Short mmCIF file of N, CA and C in Angstrom, two decimals:
data_model
loop_
_atom_site.label_atom_id
_atom_site.label_comp_id
_atom_site.label_asym_id
_atom_site.label_seq_id
_atom_site.Cartn_x
_atom_site.Cartn_y
_atom_site.Cartn_z
N UNK P 1 75.52 -53.81 174.69
CA UNK P 1 76.96 -53.95 175.14
C UNK P 1 76.90 -53.74 176.54
N UNK P 2 77.67 -54.52 177.32
CA UNK P 2 77.95 -54.37 178.78
C UNK P 2 79.42 -54.25 179.00
N UNK P 3 79.79 -53.59 180.08
CA UNK P 3 81.04 -53.50 180.58
C UNK P 3 81.18 -54.15 181.96
N UNK P 4 82.22 -54.81 182.00
CA UNK P 4 82.41 -55.37 183.43
C UNK P 4 83.96 -55.35 183.77
N UNK P 5 84.17 -55.17 185.08
CA UNK P 5 85.47 -55.20 185.53
C UNK P 5 85.86 -56.18 186.39
N UNK P 6 87.01 -56.88 186.02
CA UNK P 6 87.47 -58.16 186.86
C UNK P 6 89.03 -57.88 187.02
N UNK P 7 89.52 -58.03 188.22
CA UNK P 7 90.85 -57.53 188.47
C UNK P 7 91.48 -56.46 188.05
N UNK P 8 90.66 -55.40 188.17
CA UNK P 8 91.08 -54.09 187.71
C UNK P 8 91.15 -53.88 186.19
N UNK P 9 90.57 -54.89 185.35
CA UNK P 9 90.74 -54.90 183.99
C UNK P 9 89.12 -54.65 183.42
N UNK P 10 89.08 -53.93 182.45
CA UNK P 10 87.72 -53.52 181.90
C UNK P 10 87.50 -54.63 180.62
N UNK P 11 86.41 -55.14 180.63
CA UNK P 11 86.02 -56.10 179.63
C UNK P 11 84.57 -55.65 179.11
N UNK P 12 84.46 -55.79 177.70
CA UNK P 12 83.13 -55.37 177.05
C UNK P 12 82.37 -56.60 176.66
N UNK P 13 81.19 -56.83 176.95
CA UNK P 13 80.37 -57.96 176.36
C UNK P 13 79.52 -57.45 175.34
N UNK P 14 79.57 -58.11 174.28
CA UNK P 14 78.49 -57.55 173.04
C UNK P 14 78.03 -59.00 172.39
N UNK P 15 76.96 -58.78 171.82
CA UNK P 15 76.44 -59.91 171.05
C UNK P 15 77.46 -60.24 169.96
N UNK P 16 77.38 -61.54 169.53
CA UNK P 16 78.27 -62.43 168.82
C UNK P 16 78.13 -61.75 167.33
N UNK P 17 77.02 -61.37 166.84
CA UNK P 17 76.69 -60.76 165.49
C UNK P 17 77.50 -59.49 165.38
N UNK P 18 77.40 -58.61 166.48
CA UNK P 18 78.32 -57.46 166.43
C UNK P 18 79.59 -57.54 166.45
N UNK P 19 80.05 -58.66 167.35
CA UNK P 19 81.47 -58.81 167.23
C UNK P 19 82.06 -59.36 165.90
N UNK P 20 81.25 -60.27 165.18
CA UNK P 20 81.64 -60.60 163.81
C UNK P 20 81.74 -59.48 162.97
N UNK P 21 80.83 -58.61 163.00
CA UNK P 21 80.88 -57.58 162.14
C UNK P 21 81.87 -56.65 162.31
N UNK P 22 82.23 -56.50 163.61
CA UNK P 22 83.46 -55.55 163.87
C UNK P 22 84.69 -56.12 163.42
N UNK P 23 84.88 -57.63 163.64
CA UNK P 23 85.95 -58.24 163.00
C UNK P 23 86.13 -58.10 161.45
N UNK P 24 84.98 -58.23 160.82
CA UNK P 24 84.98 -58.24 159.25
C UNK P 24 85.41 -56.79 159.08
N UNK P 25 84.99 -55.69 159.60
CA UNK P 25 85.29 -54.38 159.31
C UNK P 25 86.76 -54.14 159.47
N UNK P 26 87.31 -54.63 160.56
CA UNK P 26 88.77 -54.56 160.96
C UNK P 26 89.55 -55.28 159.72
N UNK P 27 89.21 -56.43 159.42
CA UNK P 27 90.01 -57.17 158.53
C UNK P 27 89.99 -56.53 157.00
N UNK P 28 88.94 -55.64 156.86
CA UNK P 28 88.98 -55.19 155.47
C UNK P 28 89.78 -53.74 155.46
N UNK P 29 90.29 -53.29 156.67
CA UNK P 29 91.31 -52.20 156.79
C UNK P 29 92.60 -52.68 156.72
N UNK P 30 93.05 -54.06 156.72
CA UNK P 30 94.36 -54.46 156.85
C UNK P 30 94.83 -54.55 155.30
N UNK P 31 95.97 -54.10 155.27
CA UNK P 31 96.72 -54.28 153.86
C UNK P 31 97.19 -55.67 153.77
N UNK P 32 96.98 -56.17 152.45
CA UNK P 32 97.57 -57.55 152.34
C UNK P 32 98.92 -57.47 151.94
N UNK P 33 99.68 -58.63 152.39
CA UNK P 33 101.18 -58.56 152.21
C UNK P 33 101.43 -58.75 150.79
N UNK P 34 102.59 -58.24 150.46
CA UNK P 34 103.00 -58.41 148.91
C UNK P 34 103.48 -59.88 148.80
N UNK P 35 103.04 -60.41 147.65
CA UNK P 35 103.32 -61.73 147.35
C UNK P 35 104.71 -61.44 146.36
N UNK P 36 105.61 -62.36 146.67
CA UNK P 36 106.88 -62.41 145.85
C UNK P 36 106.69 -63.46 144.63
N UNK P 37 107.24 -62.93 143.48
CA UNK P 37 107.33 -63.79 142.43
C UNK P 37 108.37 -65.08 142.72
N UNK P 38 108.42 -65.97 141.89
CA UNK P 38 109.19 -67.16 142.18
C UNK P 38 110.61 -66.77 142.11
N UNK P 39 111.02 -65.84 141.18
CA UNK P 39 112.34 -65.42 141.06
C UNK P 39 112.99 -64.58 142.39
N UNK P 40 112.10 -63.74 142.72
CA UNK P 40 112.26 -62.83 143.90
C UNK P 40 112.30 -63.82 145.11
N UNK P 41 111.42 -64.82 145.34
CA UNK P 41 111.43 -65.58 146.42
C UNK P 41 112.81 -66.40 146.56
N UNK P 42 113.31 -66.96 145.21
CA UNK P 42 114.42 -67.65 145.19
C UNK P 42 115.66 -66.80 145.70
N UNK P 43 115.68 -65.50 145.24
CA UNK P 43 116.78 -64.64 145.49
C UNK P 43 116.77 -64.23 147.00
N UNK P 44 115.57 -64.11 147.48
CA UNK P 44 115.44 -63.67 149.03
C UNK P 44 115.87 -64.78 149.69
N UNK P 45 115.45 -66.05 149.51
CA UNK P 45 115.81 -67.17 150.30
C UNK P 45 117.36 -67.36 150.27
N UNK P 46 117.80 -67.23 149.17
CA UNK P 46 119.41 -67.38 148.92
C UNK P 46 120.04 -66.41 149.77
N UNK P 47 119.47 -65.23 149.91
CA UNK P 47 120.07 -64.09 150.66
C UNK P 47 120.08 -64.54 152.15
N UNK P 48 118.77 -64.90 152.44
CA UNK P 48 118.74 -65.41 154.15
C UNK P 48 119.73 -66.46 154.10
N UNK P 49 119.82 -67.58 153.40
CA UNK P 49 120.65 -68.72 153.57
C UNK P 49 122.22 -68.19 153.79
N UNK P 50 122.44 -67.18 153.01
CA UNK P 50 123.87 -66.74 153.00
C UNK P 50 124.20 -66.02 154.29
N UNK P 51 123.19 -65.21 154.74
CA UNK P 51 123.23 -64.48 155.87
C UNK P 51 123.51 -65.41 157.03
N UNK P 52 122.58 -66.48 157.22
CA UNK P 52 122.59 -67.36 158.21
C UNK P 52 123.85 -68.23 158.29
N UNK P 53 124.60 -68.58 157.06
CA UNK P 53 125.72 -69.36 156.90
C UNK P 53 127.04 -68.37 157.50
N UNK P 54 126.95 -67.09 157.28
CA UNK P 54 127.95 -66.19 157.65
C UNK P 54 127.97 -65.94 159.33
N UNK P 55 126.62 -66.18 159.81
CA UNK P 55 126.63 -66.10 161.20
C UNK P 55 127.20 -67.23 162.02
N UNK P 56 127.31 -68.29 161.42
CA UNK P 56 127.80 -69.55 162.16
C UNK P 56 129.31 -69.69 162.12
#
């Protein structure tokens, strides 16, 4: 791993294999978004449409 400075900003150079491993590790820490059921999605979209309609 090598650190370089360009325009007063510090950048780190690392092998691609290490970078991909780091990305994979970070991806595993994120929580998946909740998936809505069809009924929940319909009610949510209707709510947003009504909200949008009242703003106009």
